[in-house]
mmCIF file of C-alpha atoms in Angstrom:
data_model
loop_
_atom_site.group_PDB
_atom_site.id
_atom_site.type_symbol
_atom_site.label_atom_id
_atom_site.label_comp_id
_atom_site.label_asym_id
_atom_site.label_seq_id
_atom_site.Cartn_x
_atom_site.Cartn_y
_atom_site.Cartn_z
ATOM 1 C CA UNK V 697 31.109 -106.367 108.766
ATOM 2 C CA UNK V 698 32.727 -104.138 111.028
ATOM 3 C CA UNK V 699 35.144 -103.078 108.992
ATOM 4 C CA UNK V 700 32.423 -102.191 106.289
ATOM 5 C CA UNK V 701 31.121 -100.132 109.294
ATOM 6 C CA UNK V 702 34.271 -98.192 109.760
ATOM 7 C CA UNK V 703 34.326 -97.819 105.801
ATOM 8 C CA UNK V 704 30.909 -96.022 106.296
ATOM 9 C CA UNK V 705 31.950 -93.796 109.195
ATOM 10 C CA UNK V 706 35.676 -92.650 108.207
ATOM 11 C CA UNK V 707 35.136 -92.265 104.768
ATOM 12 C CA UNK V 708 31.990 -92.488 103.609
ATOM 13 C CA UNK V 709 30.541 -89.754 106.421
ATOM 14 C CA UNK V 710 33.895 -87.583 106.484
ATOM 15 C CA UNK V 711 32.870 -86.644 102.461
ATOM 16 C CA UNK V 712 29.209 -85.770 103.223
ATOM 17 C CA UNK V 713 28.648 -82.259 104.200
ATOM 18 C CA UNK V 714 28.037 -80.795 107.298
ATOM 19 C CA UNK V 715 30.116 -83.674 109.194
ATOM 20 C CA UNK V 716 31.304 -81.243 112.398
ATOM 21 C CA UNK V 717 33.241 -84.466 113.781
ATOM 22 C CA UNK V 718 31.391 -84.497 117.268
ATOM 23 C CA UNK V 719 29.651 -87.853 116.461
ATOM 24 C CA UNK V 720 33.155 -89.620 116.987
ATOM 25 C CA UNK V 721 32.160 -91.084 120.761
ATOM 26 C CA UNK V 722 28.776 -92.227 119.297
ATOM 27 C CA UNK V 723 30.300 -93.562 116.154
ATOM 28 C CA UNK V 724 33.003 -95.612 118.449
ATOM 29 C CA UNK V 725 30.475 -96.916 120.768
ATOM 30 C CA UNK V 726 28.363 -98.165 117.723
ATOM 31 C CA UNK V 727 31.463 -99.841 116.143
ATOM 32 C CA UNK V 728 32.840 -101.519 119.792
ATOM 33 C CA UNK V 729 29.124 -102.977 119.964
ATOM 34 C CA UNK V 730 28.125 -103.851 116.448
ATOM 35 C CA UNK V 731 28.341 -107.748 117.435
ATOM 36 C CA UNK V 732 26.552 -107.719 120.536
ATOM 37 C CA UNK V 733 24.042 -104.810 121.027
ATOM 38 C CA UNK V 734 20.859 -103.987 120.107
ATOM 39 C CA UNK V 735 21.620 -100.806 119.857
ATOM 40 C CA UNK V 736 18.763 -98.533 118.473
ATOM 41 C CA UNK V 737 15.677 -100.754 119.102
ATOM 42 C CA UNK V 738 16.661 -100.070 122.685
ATOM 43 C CA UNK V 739 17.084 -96.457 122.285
ATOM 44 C CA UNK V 740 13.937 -95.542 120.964
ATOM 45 C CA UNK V 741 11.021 -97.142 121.531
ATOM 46 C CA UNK V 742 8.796 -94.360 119.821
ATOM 47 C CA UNK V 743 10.325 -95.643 116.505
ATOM 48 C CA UNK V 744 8.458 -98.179 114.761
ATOM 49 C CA UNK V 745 10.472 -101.756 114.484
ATOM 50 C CA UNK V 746 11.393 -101.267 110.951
ATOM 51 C CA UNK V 747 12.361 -97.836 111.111
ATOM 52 C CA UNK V 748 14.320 -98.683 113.754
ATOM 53 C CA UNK V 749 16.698 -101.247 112.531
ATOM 54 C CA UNK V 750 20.265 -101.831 114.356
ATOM 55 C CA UNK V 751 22.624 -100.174 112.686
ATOM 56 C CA UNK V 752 24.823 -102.659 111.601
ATOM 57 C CA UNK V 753 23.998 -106.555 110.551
ATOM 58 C CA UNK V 754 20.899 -107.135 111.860
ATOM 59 C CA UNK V 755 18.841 -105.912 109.369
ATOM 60 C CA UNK V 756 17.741 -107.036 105.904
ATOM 61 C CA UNK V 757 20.105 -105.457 102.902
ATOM 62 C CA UNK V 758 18.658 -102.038 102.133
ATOM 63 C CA UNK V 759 16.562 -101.694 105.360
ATOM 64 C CA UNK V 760 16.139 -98.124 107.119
ATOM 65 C CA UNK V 761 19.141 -97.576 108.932
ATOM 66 C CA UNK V 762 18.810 -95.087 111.503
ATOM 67 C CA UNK V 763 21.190 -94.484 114.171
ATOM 68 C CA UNK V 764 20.723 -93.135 117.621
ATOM 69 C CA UNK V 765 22.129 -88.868 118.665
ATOM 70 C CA UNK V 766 24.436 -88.929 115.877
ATOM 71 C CA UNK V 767 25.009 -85.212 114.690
ATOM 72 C CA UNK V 768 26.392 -85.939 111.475
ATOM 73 C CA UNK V 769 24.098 -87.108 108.678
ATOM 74 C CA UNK V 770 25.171 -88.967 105.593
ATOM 75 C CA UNK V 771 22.886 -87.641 102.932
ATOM 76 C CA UNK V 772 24.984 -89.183 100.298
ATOM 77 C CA UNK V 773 22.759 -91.690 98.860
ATOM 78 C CA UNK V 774 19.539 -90.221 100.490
ATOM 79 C CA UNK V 775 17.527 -87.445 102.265
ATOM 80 C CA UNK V 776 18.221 -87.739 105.979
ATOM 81 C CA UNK V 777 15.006 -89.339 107.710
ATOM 82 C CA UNK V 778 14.387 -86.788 111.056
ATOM 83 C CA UNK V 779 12.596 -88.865 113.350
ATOM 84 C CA UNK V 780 11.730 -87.651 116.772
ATOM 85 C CA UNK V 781 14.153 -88.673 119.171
ATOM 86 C CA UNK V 782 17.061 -89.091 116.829
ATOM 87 C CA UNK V 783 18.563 -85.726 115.208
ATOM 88 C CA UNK V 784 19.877 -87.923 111.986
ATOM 89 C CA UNK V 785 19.965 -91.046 110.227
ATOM 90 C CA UNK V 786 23.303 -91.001 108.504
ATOM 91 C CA UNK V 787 22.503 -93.415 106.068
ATOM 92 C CA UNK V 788 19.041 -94.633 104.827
ATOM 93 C CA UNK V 789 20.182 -98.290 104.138
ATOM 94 C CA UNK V 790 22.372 -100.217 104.956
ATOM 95 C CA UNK V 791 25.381 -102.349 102.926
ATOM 96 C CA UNK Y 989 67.206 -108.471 122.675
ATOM 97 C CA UNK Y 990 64.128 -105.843 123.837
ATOM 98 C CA UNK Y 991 62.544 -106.156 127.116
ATOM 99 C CA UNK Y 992 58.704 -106.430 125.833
ATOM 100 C CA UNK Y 993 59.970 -109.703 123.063
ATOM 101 C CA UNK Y 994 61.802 -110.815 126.439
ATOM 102 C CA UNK Y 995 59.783 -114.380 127.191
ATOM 103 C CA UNK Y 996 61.670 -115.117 130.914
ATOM 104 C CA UNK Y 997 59.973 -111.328 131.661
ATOM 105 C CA UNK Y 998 56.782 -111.165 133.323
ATOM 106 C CA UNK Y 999 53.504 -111.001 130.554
ATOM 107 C CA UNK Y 1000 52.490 -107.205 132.784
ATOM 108 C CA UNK Y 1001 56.123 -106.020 131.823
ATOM 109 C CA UNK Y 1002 56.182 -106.653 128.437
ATOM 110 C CA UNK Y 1003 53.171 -105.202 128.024
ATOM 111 C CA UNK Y 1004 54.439 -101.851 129.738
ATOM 112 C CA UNK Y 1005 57.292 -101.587 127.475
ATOM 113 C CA UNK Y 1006 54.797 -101.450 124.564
ATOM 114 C CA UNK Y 1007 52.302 -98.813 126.300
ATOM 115 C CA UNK Y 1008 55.478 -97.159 127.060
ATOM 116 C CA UNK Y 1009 56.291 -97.022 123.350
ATOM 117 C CA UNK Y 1010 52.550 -96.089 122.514
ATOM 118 C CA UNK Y 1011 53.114 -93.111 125.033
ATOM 119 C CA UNK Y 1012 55.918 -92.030 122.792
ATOM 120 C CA UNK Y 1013 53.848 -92.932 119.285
ATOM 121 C CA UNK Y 1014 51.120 -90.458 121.125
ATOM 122 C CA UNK Y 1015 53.611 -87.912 121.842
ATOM 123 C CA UNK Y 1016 54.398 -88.064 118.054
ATOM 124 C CA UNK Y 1017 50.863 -87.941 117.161
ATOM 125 C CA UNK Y 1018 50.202 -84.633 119.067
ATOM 126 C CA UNK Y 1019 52.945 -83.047 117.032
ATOM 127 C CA UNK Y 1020 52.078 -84.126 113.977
ATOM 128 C CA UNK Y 1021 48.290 -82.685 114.496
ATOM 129 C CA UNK Y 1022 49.429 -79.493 115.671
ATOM 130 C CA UNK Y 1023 52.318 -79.373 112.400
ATOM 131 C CA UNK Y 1024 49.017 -80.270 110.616
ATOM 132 C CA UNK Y 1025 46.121 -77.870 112.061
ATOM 133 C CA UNK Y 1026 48.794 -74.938 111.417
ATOM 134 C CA UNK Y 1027 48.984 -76.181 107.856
ATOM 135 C CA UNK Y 1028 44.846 -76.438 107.120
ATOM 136 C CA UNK Y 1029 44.955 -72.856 108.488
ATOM 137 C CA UNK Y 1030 47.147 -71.762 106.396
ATOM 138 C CA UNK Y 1031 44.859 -73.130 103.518
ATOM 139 C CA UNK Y 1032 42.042 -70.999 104.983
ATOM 140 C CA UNK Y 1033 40.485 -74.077 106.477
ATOM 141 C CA UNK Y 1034 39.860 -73.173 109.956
ATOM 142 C CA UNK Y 1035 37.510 -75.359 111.102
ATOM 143 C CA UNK Y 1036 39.689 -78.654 109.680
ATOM 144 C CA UNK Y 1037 42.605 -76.667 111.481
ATOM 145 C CA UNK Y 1038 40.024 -76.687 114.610
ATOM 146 C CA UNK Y 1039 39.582 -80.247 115.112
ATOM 147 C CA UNK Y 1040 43.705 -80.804 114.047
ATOM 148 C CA UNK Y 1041 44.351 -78.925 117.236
ATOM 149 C CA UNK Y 1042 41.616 -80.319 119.318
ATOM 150 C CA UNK Y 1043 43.316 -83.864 117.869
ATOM 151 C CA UNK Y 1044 46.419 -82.578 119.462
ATOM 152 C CA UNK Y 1045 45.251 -82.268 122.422
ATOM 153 C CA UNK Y 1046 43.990 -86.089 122.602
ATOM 154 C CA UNK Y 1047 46.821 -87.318 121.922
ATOM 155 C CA UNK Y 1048 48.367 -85.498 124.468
ATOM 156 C CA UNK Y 1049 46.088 -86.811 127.147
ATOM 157 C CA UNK Y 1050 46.666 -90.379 125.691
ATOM 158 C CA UNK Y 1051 50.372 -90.248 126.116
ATOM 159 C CA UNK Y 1052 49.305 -89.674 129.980
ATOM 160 C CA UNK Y 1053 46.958 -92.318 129.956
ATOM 161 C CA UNK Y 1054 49.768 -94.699 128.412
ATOM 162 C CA UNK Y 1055 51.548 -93.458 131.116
ATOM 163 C CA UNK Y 1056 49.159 -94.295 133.688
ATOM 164 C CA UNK Y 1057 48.399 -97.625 132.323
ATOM 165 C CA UNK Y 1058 52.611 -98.379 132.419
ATOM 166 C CA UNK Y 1059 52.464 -97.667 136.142
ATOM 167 C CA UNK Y 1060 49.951 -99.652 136.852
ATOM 168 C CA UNK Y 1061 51.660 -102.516 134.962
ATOM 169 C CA UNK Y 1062 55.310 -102.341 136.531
ATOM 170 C CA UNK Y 1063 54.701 -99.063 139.079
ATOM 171 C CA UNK Y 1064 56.327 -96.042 138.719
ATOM 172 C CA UNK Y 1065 59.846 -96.688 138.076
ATOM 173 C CA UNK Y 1066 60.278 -97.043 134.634
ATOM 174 C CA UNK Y 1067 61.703 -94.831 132.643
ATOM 175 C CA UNK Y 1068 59.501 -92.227 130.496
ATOM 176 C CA UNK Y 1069 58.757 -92.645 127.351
ATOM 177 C CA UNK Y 1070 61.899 -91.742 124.543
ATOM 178 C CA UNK Y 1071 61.595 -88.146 123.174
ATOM 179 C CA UNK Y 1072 59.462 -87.823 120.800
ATOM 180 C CA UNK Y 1073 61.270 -87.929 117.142
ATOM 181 C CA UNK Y 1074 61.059 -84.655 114.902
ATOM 182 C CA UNK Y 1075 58.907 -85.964 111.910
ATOM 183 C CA UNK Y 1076 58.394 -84.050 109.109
ATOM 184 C CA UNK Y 1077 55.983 -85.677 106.778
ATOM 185 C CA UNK Y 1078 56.490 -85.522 103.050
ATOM 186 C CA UNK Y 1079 58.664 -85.055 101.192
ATOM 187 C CA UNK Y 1080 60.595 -81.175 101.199
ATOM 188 C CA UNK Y 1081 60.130 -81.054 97.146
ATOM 189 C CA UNK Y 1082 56.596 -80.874 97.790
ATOM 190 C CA UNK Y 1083 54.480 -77.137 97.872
ATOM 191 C CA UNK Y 1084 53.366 -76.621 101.433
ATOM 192 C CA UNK Y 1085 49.712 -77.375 100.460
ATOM 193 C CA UNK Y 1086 50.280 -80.551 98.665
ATOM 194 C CA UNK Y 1087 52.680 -81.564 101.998
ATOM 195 C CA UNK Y 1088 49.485 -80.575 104.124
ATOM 196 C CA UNK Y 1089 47.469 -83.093 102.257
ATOM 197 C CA UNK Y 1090 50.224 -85.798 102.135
ATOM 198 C CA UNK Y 1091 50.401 -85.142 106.188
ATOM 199 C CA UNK Y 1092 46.401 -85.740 106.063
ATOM 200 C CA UNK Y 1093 46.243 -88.604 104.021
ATOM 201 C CA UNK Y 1094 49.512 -90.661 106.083
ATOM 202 C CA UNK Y 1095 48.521 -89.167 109.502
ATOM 203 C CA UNK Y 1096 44.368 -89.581 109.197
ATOM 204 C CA UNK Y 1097 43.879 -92.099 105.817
ATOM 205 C CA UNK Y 1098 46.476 -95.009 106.764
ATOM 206 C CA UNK Y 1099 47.984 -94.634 110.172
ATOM 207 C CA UNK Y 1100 44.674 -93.780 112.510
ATOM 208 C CA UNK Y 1101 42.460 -95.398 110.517
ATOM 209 C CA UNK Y 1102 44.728 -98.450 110.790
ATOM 210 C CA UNK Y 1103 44.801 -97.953 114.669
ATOM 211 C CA UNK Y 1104 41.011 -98.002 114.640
ATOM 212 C CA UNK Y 1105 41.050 -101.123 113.642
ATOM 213 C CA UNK Y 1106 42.975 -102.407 116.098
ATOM 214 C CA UNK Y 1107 41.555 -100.629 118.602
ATOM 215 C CA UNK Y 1108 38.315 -102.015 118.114
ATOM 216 C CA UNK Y 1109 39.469 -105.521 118.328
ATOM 217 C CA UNK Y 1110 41.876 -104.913 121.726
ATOM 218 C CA UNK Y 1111 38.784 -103.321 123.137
ATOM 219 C CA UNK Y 1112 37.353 -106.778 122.616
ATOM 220 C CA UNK Y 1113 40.072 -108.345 124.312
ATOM 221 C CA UNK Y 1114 41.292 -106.762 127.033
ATOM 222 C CA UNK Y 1115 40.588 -107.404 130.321
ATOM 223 C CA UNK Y 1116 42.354 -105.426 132.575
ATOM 224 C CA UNK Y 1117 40.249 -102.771 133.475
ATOM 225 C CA UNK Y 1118 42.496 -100.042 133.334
ATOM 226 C CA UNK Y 1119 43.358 -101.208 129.444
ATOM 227 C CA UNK Y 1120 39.868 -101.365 128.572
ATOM 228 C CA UNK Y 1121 39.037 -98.240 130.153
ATOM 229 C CA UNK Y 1122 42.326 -96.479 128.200
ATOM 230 C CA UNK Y 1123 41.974 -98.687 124.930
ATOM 231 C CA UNK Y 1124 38.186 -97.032 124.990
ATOM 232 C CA UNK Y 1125 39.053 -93.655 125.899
ATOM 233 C CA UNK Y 1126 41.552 -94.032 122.893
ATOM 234 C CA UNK Y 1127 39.713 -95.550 120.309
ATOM 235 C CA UNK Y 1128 37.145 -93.063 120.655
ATOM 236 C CA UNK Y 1129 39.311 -90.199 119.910
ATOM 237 C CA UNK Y 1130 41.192 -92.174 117.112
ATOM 238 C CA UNK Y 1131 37.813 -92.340 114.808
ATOM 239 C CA UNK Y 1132 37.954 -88.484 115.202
ATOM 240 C CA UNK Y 1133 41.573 -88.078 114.086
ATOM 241 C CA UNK Y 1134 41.444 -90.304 110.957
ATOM 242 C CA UNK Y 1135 38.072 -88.724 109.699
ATOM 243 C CA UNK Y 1136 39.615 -85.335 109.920
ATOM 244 C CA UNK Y 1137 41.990 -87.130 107.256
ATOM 245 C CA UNK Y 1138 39.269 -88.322 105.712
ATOM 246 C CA UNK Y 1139 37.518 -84.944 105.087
ATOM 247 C CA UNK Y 1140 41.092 -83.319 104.286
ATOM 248 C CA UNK Y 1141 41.516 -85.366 101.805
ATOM 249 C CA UNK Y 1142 37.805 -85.119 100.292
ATOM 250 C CA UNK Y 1143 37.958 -81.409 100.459
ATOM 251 C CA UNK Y 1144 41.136 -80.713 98.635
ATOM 252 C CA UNK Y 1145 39.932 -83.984 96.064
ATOM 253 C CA UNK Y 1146 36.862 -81.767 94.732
ATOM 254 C CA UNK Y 1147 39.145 -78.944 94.091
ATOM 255 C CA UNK Y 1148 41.572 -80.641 92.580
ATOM 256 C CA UNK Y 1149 43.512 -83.602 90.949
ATOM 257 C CA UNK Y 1150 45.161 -85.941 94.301
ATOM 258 C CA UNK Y 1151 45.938 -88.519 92.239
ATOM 259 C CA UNK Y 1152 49.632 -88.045 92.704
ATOM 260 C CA UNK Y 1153 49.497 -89.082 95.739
ATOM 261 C CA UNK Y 1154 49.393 -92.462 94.829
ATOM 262 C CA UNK Y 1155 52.992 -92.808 94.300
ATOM 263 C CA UNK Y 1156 53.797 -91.977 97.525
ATOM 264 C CA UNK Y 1157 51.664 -94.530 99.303
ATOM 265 C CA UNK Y 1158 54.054 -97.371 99.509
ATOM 266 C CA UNK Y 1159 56.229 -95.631 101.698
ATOM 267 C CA UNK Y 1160 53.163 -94.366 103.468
ATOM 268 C CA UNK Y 1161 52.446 -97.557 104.122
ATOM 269 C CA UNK Y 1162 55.477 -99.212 105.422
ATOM 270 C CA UNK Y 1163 56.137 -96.299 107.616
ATOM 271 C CA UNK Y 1164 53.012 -96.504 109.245
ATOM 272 C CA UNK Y 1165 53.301 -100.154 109.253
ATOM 273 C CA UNK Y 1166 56.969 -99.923 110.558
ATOM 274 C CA UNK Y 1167 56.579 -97.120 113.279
ATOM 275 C CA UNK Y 1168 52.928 -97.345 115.052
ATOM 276 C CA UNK Y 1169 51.682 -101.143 114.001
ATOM 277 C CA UNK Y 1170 54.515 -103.356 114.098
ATOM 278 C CA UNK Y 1171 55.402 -102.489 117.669
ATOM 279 C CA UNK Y 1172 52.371 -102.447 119.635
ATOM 280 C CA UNK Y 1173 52.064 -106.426 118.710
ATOM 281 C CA UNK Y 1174 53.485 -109.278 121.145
ATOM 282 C CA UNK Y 1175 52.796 -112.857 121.929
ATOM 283 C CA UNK Y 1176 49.274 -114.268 122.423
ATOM 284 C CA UNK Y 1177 49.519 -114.211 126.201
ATOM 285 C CA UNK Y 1178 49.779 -110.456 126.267
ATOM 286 C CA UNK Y 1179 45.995 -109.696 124.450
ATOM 287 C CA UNK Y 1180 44.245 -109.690 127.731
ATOM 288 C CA UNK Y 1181 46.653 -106.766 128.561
ATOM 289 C CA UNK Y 1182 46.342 -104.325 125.662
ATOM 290 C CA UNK Y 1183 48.457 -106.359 123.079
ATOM 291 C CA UNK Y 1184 47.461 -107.996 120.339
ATOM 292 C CA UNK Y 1185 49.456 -111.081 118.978
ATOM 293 C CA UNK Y 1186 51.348 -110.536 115.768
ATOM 294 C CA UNK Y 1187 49.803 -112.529 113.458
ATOM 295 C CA UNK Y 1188 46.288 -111.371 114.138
ATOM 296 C CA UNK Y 1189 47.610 -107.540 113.748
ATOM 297 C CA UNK Y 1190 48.720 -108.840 110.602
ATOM 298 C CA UNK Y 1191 45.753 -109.699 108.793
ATOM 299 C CA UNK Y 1192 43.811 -106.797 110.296
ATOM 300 C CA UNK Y 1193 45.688 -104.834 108.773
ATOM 301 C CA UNK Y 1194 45.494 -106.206 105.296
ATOM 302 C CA UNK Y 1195 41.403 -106.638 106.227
ATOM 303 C CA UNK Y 1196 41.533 -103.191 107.149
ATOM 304 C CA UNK Y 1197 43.837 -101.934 104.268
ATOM 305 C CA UNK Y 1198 41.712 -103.896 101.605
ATOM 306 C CA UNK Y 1199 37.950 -102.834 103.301
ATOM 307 C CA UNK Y 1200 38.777 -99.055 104.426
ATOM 308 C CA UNK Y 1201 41.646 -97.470 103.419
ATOM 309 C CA UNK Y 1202 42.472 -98.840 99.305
ATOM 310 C CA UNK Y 1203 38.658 -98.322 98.602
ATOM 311 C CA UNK Y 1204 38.613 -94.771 99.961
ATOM 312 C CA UNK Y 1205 41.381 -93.910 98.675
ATOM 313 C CA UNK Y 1206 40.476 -95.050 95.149
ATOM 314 C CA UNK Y 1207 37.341 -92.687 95.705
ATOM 315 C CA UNK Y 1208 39.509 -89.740 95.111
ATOM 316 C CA UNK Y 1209 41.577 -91.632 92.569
ATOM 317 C CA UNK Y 1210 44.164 -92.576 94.517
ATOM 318 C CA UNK Y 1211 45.275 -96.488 93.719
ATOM 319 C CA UNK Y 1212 46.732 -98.179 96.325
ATOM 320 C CA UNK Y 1213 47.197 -101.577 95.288
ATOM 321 C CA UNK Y 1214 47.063 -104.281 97.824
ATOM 322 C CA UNK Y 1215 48.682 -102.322 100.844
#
């Protein structure tokens, strides 16, 4: 799964437009904690439960994905979901 | 036989002789990025060429932190790390933009997104705080450096054909294999100190050449077989 994860992030995201490349420390610190944390439950608490889905295995196939400050949106597949608190979603489901 | 395969040497000095050689593999690195940000300018793409040199710089401050982490190991008296080697990357037949891409696709594609992968899992096991504070630091950085392959290689793809790269993959490969991957594995009893044991670098790398780089690379049309 985390290697999926990295799939999304170093290829997937470095083809979408408007990737700057300053989401790299968020994008490590989701990939080092994919296994253990809860990651964006935690980090937003205005977000409803299933908007806010972790961003990586937790989650039922095709659930919102959204993921925490991460400047660089993968719009891809989908429109980017703007929710206050976050300034992207880079992916709107998840593999 | 070399100091850091060496079993009647303590586990902290093999260790350092493999941080010493990542301090050189960094040194390398920097070198390569700057080689390749002076290339995407060239193209006219200045703000790929931007975060080439700003990947320069990182590895620059990671062949100090390699250097820290080797004193802390053994203490200051070993030697610095070798010189760093003059690598070109691609071959000289090649134009200067289709080199620029090859340089993208070996230095970003395979070898950092390969040493993402490892990363991750070494920041699992370390525990000596200065390696999981440096293995951190690194990995960070290193997620940065292979996207801006990444997005090379995406860029030049939708202007134009990159298929032909594909033929130059196996020796991609096997140098990045050969040069950065190979030697920063050792025995089991070393993971705990920034090393992972051979066998597991082994298959991540086939995990990680089968789930990362061969599909993304077959995105562009580029077949890569099984690594």
């Amino acid at each position: 799964m985390k290697l999926q994860r990295l799939f999304h992030v170093l290829v997937v995201m470095s083809a979408a437009s408007g990737c700057t490349g300053d989401d790299g420390a968020a994008d490590a610190a989701a990939l080092a904690t994919t296994d253990a944390a809860p990651t964006t439950a935690d980090a937003a608490p205005a977000v409803s439960d299933a908007a806010a889905a972790p961003a990586d295995g937790a989650h039922a196939d095709g659930a919102p994905c959204l993921c925490n400050t991460d400047s660089c949106c993968d719009r891809t597949m989908e429109p980017a979901q703007i929710v206050a608190g976050f300034e992207c979603c880079w992916s709107t489901t998840c593999p | 036989m070399l100091l850091e395969h060496d079993l009647s040497v303590s586990p902290a000095a093999r260790a350092a002789q493999i941080w010493r050689h990542r301090e050189q593999i960094e040194r390398e690195a920097a070198a390569q990025f700057h080689q390749l940000a002076r290339e995407l300018a060239s193209a006219g793409n200045s703000e790929l060429a931007k975060r080439a040199t700003r990947a320069a710089l990182d590895e620059q401050r990671h062949a100090r932190r390699c250097r820290a982490l080797v004193e802390s190991l053994v203490g200051p008296d070993v030697a610095p790390a070798d010189a760093p080697r003059r690598l070109t990357l691609g071959p000289a037949t090649l134009s200067s933009r289709d080199r620029m891409l090859y340089a993208a696709v070996a230095l970003g594609c395979v070898t950092e997104s390969l040493s993402c992968a490892l990363l991750l899992e070494l920041k699992e096991a370390a525990v000596h705080p200065l390696v999981q504070a440096t293995v951190a630091e690194i990995v960070t950085d290193e997620i940065e450096h292979a996207r801006i392959g990444w997005a090379v290689l995406a860029a030049e793809a939708a202007l134009r054909d990159v298929a032909w790269l594909t033929q130059y993959l196996p020796v991609i490969a096997a140098a990045a294999i050969a040069d950065d991957v190979q030697p920063m594995a050792g025995e089991v009893e070393l993971a705990g100190l920034g090393v992972l044991p051979r066998e597991r670098v082994q298959a991540l790398v086939a995990e990680t050449w089968a789930t990362v780089i061969s599909p993304g690379l077959a995105r562009v049309g580029i077949r890569s077989g099984g690594g």
